[in-house]
Short mmCIF file of C-alpha atoms and ligand atoms in Angstrom, two decimals:
data_model
loop_
_atom_site.label_atom_id
_atom_site.label_comp_id
_atom_site.label_asym_id
_atom_site.label_seq_id
_atom_site.Cartn_x
_atom_site.Cartn_y
_atom_site.Cartn_z
CA MET A 21 -1.24 12.64 -27.63
CA THR A 22 -1.91 13.61 -23.95
CA LYS A 23 0.13 16.35 -22.30
CA LEU A 24 2.05 14.17 -19.81
CA GLU A 25 2.57 10.97 -21.88
CA ASN A 26 5.63 8.97 -20.81
CA LYS A 27 6.23 11.30 -17.80
CA VAL A 28 6.80 10.21 -14.25
CA ALA A 29 5.57 12.57 -11.46
CA ILE A 30 6.10 12.54 -7.69
CA ILE A 31 3.18 14.22 -5.80
CA THR A 32 3.59 14.74 -2.02
CA GLY A 33 0.26 14.71 -0.18
CA GLY A 34 -1.31 12.93 -3.04
CA ALA A 35 -3.70 10.83 -0.94
CA SER A 36 -6.29 13.56 -0.46
CA GLY A 37 -7.22 17.22 -1.12
CA VAL A 38 -5.30 19.28 -3.67
CA GLY A 39 -2.63 16.59 -4.08
CA ASN A 40 -5.15 13.99 -5.06
CA GLY A 41 -6.79 16.34 -7.47
CA ILE A 42 -3.40 16.90 -9.11
CA ALA A 43 -2.77 13.12 -9.25
CA LYS A 44 -6.17 12.57 -11.00
CA ALA A 45 -5.49 15.32 -13.59
CA PHE A 46 -2.04 13.95 -14.17
CA VAL A 47 -3.00 10.34 -14.88
CA LYS A 48 -5.75 11.54 -17.26
CA GLU A 49 -2.92 13.22 -19.16
CA GLY A 50 -0.95 9.97 -19.42
CA ALA A 51 1.52 10.39 -16.40
CA ARG A 52 2.54 7.61 -14.16
CA VAL A 53 2.28 9.08 -10.65
CA VAL A 54 3.94 8.39 -7.37
CA ILE A 55 1.81 9.59 -4.57
CA VAL A 56 3.47 10.12 -1.19
CA ASP A 57 1.52 10.52 1.96
CA TYR A 58 1.54 9.48 5.63
CA ASN A 59 -2.16 8.59 5.57
CA ASP A 60 -2.07 4.96 4.62
CA GLU A 61 -5.91 4.43 4.34
CA ALA A 62 -6.43 7.39 2.10
CA GLY A 63 -3.23 6.61 0.17
CA LYS A 64 -4.40 3.01 -0.59
CA GLN A 65 -7.83 4.16 -1.61
CA ALA A 66 -6.39 6.91 -3.84
CA ILE A 67 -3.94 4.64 -5.58
CA GLU A 68 -6.63 2.05 -6.36
CA GLU A 69 -8.71 4.84 -8.09
CA LEU A 70 -5.63 6.18 -9.93
CA GLN A 71 -4.52 2.70 -11.14
CA LEU A 72 -7.95 2.25 -12.89
CA ILE A 73 -6.69 5.02 -15.26
CA GLN A 74 -2.85 4.48 -15.00
CA PRO A 75 -2.09 1.00 -13.68
CA ASP A 76 1.65 1.76 -13.24
CA SER A 77 1.06 4.44 -10.63
CA ILE A 78 2.34 3.69 -7.12
CA PHE A 79 1.84 4.82 -3.40
CA ILE A 80 4.78 5.40 -1.09
CA HIS A 81 4.00 5.69 2.65
CA ALA A 82 6.20 8.42 4.13
CA ASP A 83 5.97 10.89 6.97
CA LEU A 84 7.73 13.80 5.28
CA ALA A 85 8.66 15.25 8.69
CA ASP A 86 11.09 12.30 8.97
CA PHE A 87 13.71 13.56 6.66
CA SER A 88 15.31 10.04 6.22
CA THR A 89 12.25 9.21 4.03
CA HIS A 90 13.33 11.80 1.34
CA PRO A 91 16.17 9.87 -0.32
CA HIS A 92 14.01 6.68 -0.15
CA ILE A 93 11.16 8.45 -2.09
CA ILE A 94 13.54 9.36 -4.86
CA SER A 95 15.32 6.02 -5.05
CA LYS A 96 12.08 4.01 -5.03
CA THR A 97 10.77 6.18 -7.91
CA VAL A 98 13.97 5.71 -9.94
CA ASP A 99 14.15 1.95 -9.14
CA THR A 100 10.57 1.61 -10.26
CA PHE A 101 10.38 3.87 -13.34
CA GLY A 102 14.07 4.80 -14.17
CA GLN A 103 13.23 8.47 -14.44
CA ILE A 104 11.67 11.52 -12.72
CA ASP A 105 10.17 14.25 -14.90
CA ILE A 106 7.96 16.22 -12.46
CA LEU A 107 8.14 16.93 -8.71
CA VAL A 108 5.09 18.41 -7.01
CA ASN A 109 5.73 19.54 -3.42
CA ASN A 110 2.20 19.87 -2.08
CA ALA A 111 2.04 18.22 1.29
CA GLN A 112 1.80 20.44 4.38
CA SER A 113 0.59 20.47 7.96
CA SER A 114 0.12 23.53 10.13
CA ARG A 115 -1.92 25.00 13.03
CA VAL A 116 -3.89 28.23 13.04
CA LYS A 117 -2.93 30.23 16.16
CA PRO A 118 -2.61 33.86 17.27
CA PHE A 119 1.02 35.02 16.90
CA GLN A 120 1.55 35.45 20.71
CA GLU A 121 0.35 31.89 21.36
CA THR A 122 2.51 30.24 18.73
CA THR A 123 4.92 27.79 20.30
CA GLN A 124 8.22 26.50 18.94
CA GLU A 125 6.38 23.23 17.98
CA ASP A 126 3.69 25.20 16.11
CA LEU A 127 6.38 27.17 14.31
CA GLU A 128 8.37 24.06 13.37
CA LEU A 129 5.33 22.05 12.08
CA PRO A 130 4.88 23.72 8.61
CA PHE A 131 8.66 23.92 8.12
CA LYS A 132 9.13 20.24 8.92
CA THR A 133 6.20 18.97 6.90
CA GLY A 134 6.36 21.53 4.01
CA PHE A 135 9.54 23.70 3.73
CA PHE A 136 12.20 21.09 4.58
CA PRO A 137 10.72 18.29 2.47
CA THR A 138 10.37 20.70 -0.45
CA PHE A 139 14.09 21.66 -0.04
CA TYR A 140 15.43 18.06 0.29
CA LEU A 141 13.22 16.47 -2.29
CA MET A 142 14.33 19.03 -4.80
CA GLN A 143 18.00 18.37 -3.91
CA TYR A 144 17.66 14.54 -4.25
CA ALA A 145 15.49 14.80 -7.43
CA LEU A 146 17.46 17.43 -9.33
CA PRO A 147 20.00 15.08 -10.96
CA TYR A 148 17.03 13.27 -12.62
CA LEU A 149 15.01 16.44 -13.30
CA LYS A 150 18.21 17.80 -15.10
CA GLU A 151 18.26 14.75 -17.26
CA ALA A 152 14.58 15.18 -18.07
CA LYS A 153 14.62 18.97 -18.39
CA GLY A 154 11.81 18.64 -15.97
CA HIS A 155 9.39 20.64 -13.92
CA ILE A 156 9.03 21.40 -10.24
CA ILE A 157 5.81 22.82 -8.85
CA ASN A 158 5.90 23.99 -5.23
CA PHE A 159 2.89 25.02 -3.19
CA ALA A 160 2.59 28.29 -1.30
CA SER A 161 -0.44 30.29 -0.08
CA GLY A 162 -2.20 33.63 -0.37
CA ALA A 163 -2.06 33.51 3.49
CA GLY A 164 1.71 34.19 3.23
CA ILE A 165 1.37 36.85 0.53
CA THR A 166 -1.36 38.84 2.38
CA GLY A 167 -0.08 38.08 5.87
CA GLU A 168 -3.28 36.36 7.12
CA ALA A 169 -3.85 36.82 10.83
CA ASN A 170 -3.22 33.71 12.97
CA GLN A 171 -1.14 32.12 10.35
CA ALA A 172 2.40 33.26 11.34
CA ALA A 173 4.11 29.88 11.21
CA TYR A 174 2.37 28.79 7.98
CA ALA A 175 2.78 32.15 6.27
CA ALA A 176 6.52 32.17 7.10
CA ALA A 177 7.01 28.61 5.84
CA LYS A 178 5.10 29.27 2.60
CA GLU A 179 6.96 32.48 1.83
CA ALA A 180 10.21 30.56 2.49
CA VAL A 181 9.07 28.10 -0.17
CA ARG A 182 8.59 30.87 -2.67
CA GLY A 183 12.10 32.38 -1.95
CA LEU A 184 13.64 28.98 -2.30
CA SER A 185 11.78 28.25 -5.56
CA ARG A 186 13.19 31.47 -7.11
CA VAL A 187 16.71 30.47 -6.16
CA VAL A 188 16.45 26.93 -7.55
CA ALA A 189 14.81 28.44 -10.69
CA ASN A 190 17.87 30.61 -11.19
CA GLU A 191 20.46 27.88 -10.39
CA PHE A 192 18.77 25.10 -12.53
CA GLY A 193 17.31 27.24 -15.37
CA PRO A 194 20.49 26.76 -17.37
CA TYR A 195 19.97 23.02 -17.24
CA GLY A 196 16.36 23.39 -18.52
CA VAL A 197 14.62 22.68 -15.10
CA LYS A 198 11.56 24.86 -14.49
CA VAL A 199 10.52 25.78 -10.99
CA ASN A 200 7.15 27.45 -10.37
CA VAL A 201 4.78 28.01 -7.46
CA ILE A 202 1.02 27.74 -7.14
CA CYS A 203 -1.15 29.32 -4.52
CA PRO A 204 -4.52 27.58 -4.67
CA PHE A 205 -7.97 28.02 -3.10
CA ALA A 206 -9.82 24.73 -3.33
CA ASN A 207 -12.29 22.39 -1.86
CA SER A 208 -9.93 20.14 0.05
CA PRO A 209 -11.32 18.32 3.12
CA GLY A 210 -9.74 21.05 5.33
CA VAL A 211 -11.53 23.91 3.46
CA LYS A 212 -14.77 21.89 3.38
CA GLN A 213 -14.61 21.47 7.17
CA TRP A 214 -13.96 25.14 7.64
CA ALA A 215 -16.90 26.03 5.48
CA GLU A 216 -19.15 23.77 7.59
CA HIS A 217 -18.00 24.93 10.97
CA MET A 218 -17.55 28.63 10.19
CA PRO A 219 -20.20 29.41 7.51
CA ASP A 220 -20.08 33.22 8.11
CA ALA A 221 -16.38 33.45 7.78
CA PHE A 222 -16.53 31.23 4.74
CA ALA A 223 -19.24 33.36 3.14
CA GLU A 224 -17.25 36.49 3.82
CA THR A 225 -14.26 35.06 2.13
CA LEU A 226 -16.20 33.87 -0.82
CA SER A 227 -17.78 37.31 -1.28
CA LYS A 228 -14.24 38.76 -1.87
CA ILE A 229 -13.41 36.23 -4.59
CA PRO A 230 -14.23 37.70 -8.00
CA LEU A 231 -15.26 34.30 -9.35
CA ARG A 232 -17.49 33.62 -6.29
CA ARG A 233 -16.76 29.93 -5.91
CA VAL A 234 -14.27 27.59 -4.42
CA GLY A 235 -11.89 25.92 -6.82
CA ASP A 236 -12.18 22.24 -7.51
CA VAL A 237 -9.04 20.19 -6.61
CA GLU A 238 -8.92 18.50 -9.87
CA GLU A 239 -10.62 20.60 -12.54
CA ASP A 240 -9.24 23.92 -11.33
CA ILE A 241 -5.99 23.32 -9.43
CA GLY A 242 -5.07 19.99 -11.03
CA ARG A 243 -5.46 21.43 -14.55
CA ALA A 244 -3.31 24.46 -13.64
CA VAL A 245 -0.59 22.13 -12.37
CA VAL A 246 -0.86 20.15 -15.60
CA PHE A 247 0.06 23.33 -17.32
CA PHE A 248 3.13 23.92 -15.16
CA ALA A 249 4.21 20.24 -15.52
CA SER A 250 3.91 20.18 -19.30
CA GLN A 251 5.74 21.44 -22.36
CA ASP A 252 3.06 24.25 -22.52
CA SER A 253 4.97 26.07 -19.72
CA ASP A 254 8.49 25.42 -20.97
CA TYR A 255 9.41 29.16 -21.10
CA ILE A 256 8.13 30.00 -17.61
CA THR A 257 10.20 29.68 -14.43
CA GLY A 258 10.55 31.26 -11.01
CA GLN A 259 6.91 32.43 -11.08
CA THR A 260 3.97 32.25 -8.68
CA LEU A 261 0.47 31.67 -10.12
CA MET A 262 -2.52 32.43 -7.96
CA VAL A 263 -5.11 29.79 -8.76
CA ASP A 264 -7.74 31.16 -6.28
CA GLY A 265 -10.56 32.67 -8.31
CA GLY A 266 -8.84 36.05 -8.18
CA GLY A 267 -9.07 36.28 -4.40
CA CYS A 268 -5.46 37.44 -3.87
CA ARG A 269 -3.63 39.77 -6.26
CA LEU A 270 0.19 39.61 -6.32
N1 NAD B 21 -6.94 24.04 -0.01
C1 NAD B 21 -6.69 25.35 -0.12
O1 NAD B 21 -7.59 26.20 -0.35
C2 NAD B 21 -5.26 25.88 0.05
C3 NAD B 21 -5.06 27.36 0.23
C4 NAD B 21 -3.74 27.76 0.19
C5 NAD B 21 -2.73 26.91 0.16
N2 NAD B 21 -2.95 25.60 0.07
C6 NAD B 21 -1.74 24.65 -0.02
O2 NAD B 21 -2.04 23.69 -1.00
C7 NAD B 21 -1.47 22.42 -0.50
C8 NAD B 21 -2.54 21.35 -0.50
O3 NAD B 21 -3.58 21.78 0.45
P1 NAD B 21 -4.75 20.91 0.90
O4 NAD B 21 -5.79 21.85 1.28
O5 NAD B 21 -5.06 19.81 -0.03
O6 NAD B 21 -4.09 20.25 2.21
P2 NAD B 21 -4.77 19.06 3.04
O7 NAD B 21 -4.35 19.31 4.50
O8 NAD B 21 -6.17 18.86 2.76
O9 NAD B 21 -3.97 17.70 2.52
C9 NAD B 21 -2.61 17.56 2.69
C10 NAD B 21 -2.21 16.20 2.26
O10 NAD B 21 -0.83 16.04 2.68
C11 NAD B 21 -0.67 14.95 3.50
N3 NAD B 21 0.37 15.30 4.56
C12 NAD B 21 0.30 16.27 5.46
N4 NAD B 21 1.43 16.23 6.20
C13 NAD B 21 2.18 15.18 5.81
C14 NAD B 21 3.39 14.59 6.21
N5 NAD B 21 4.11 15.09 7.24
N6 NAD B 21 3.91 13.56 5.46
C15 NAD B 21 3.13 13.00 4.37
N7 NAD B 21 2.01 13.47 4.08
C16 NAD B 21 1.50 14.57 4.69
C17 NAD B 21 -2.05 14.78 4.16
O11 NAD B 21 -2.23 13.41 4.67
C18 NAD B 21 -2.98 15.06 3.00
O12 NAD B 21 -3.15 14.00 2.17
C19 NAD B 21 -0.78 22.74 0.82
O13 NAD B 21 0.56 23.05 0.58
C20 NAD B 21 -1.49 23.93 1.35
O14 NAD B 21 -0.75 24.65 2.22
C21 NAD B 21 -4.19 25.08 -0.01
#
């Protein structure tokens, strides 16, 4: 028996990067996945690959910054599968900028694409997650925990996600819903680009990581999310797990 047999999981940002690694790890454990993304081309390619393993998986096109898409994502999932067991709030956009140059638009971007969708998708999905005694996995970042320079908006939005996750863990723990947070470091397209364009900064970062390598989106991050999405973590809630090779200590 695989770990996510008969489970239905929504994964935002599932078309590429960490979200896609999670989707691949999930279908290999038997889950039917709903990947949500605004990148149609990547989404269609990703779902074709996932359907080779789990034919029932679907792609929903949505720009999460448009909040009217949130109830649709939940209703489409329930209409298709009749249940929601796992919600992974992974999608996020942001800009790296010095604090004094950060505009209102820069500040709003990670909140509109990350924090607010995390908030509303949890609200809409919770009736179903209660029924399933399900799992929510939200995404934060070591940049928020350490206060990485030039990441004011991103760090603020990510720490807001951690605070929110603890509150929902407290409110919905009595119903058996688990809410945990992962802070990854992984070879997503963004990190690969950064490594190519700023090799010195990348080498410096890597030298501070005890395990001396960048995580793999599926094998390292996806597998950790499988743990938080499965029965193996049924007595864990409100926690943050650093899945970053030991780079950032809580
Ligand atoms: N990769 C890392 O090392 C790292 C480090 C710390 C935190 N994180 C966090 O992990 C998560 C995944 O990171 P990643 O590196 O894979 O990111 P990424 O930017 O490579 O991929 C994000 C995915 O989300 C989608 N997306 C972005 N904005 C969207 C929107 N408004 N609507 C719908 N889809 C949208 C993108 O199309 C893409 O498929 C993010 O929350 C990120 O902040 C990643």
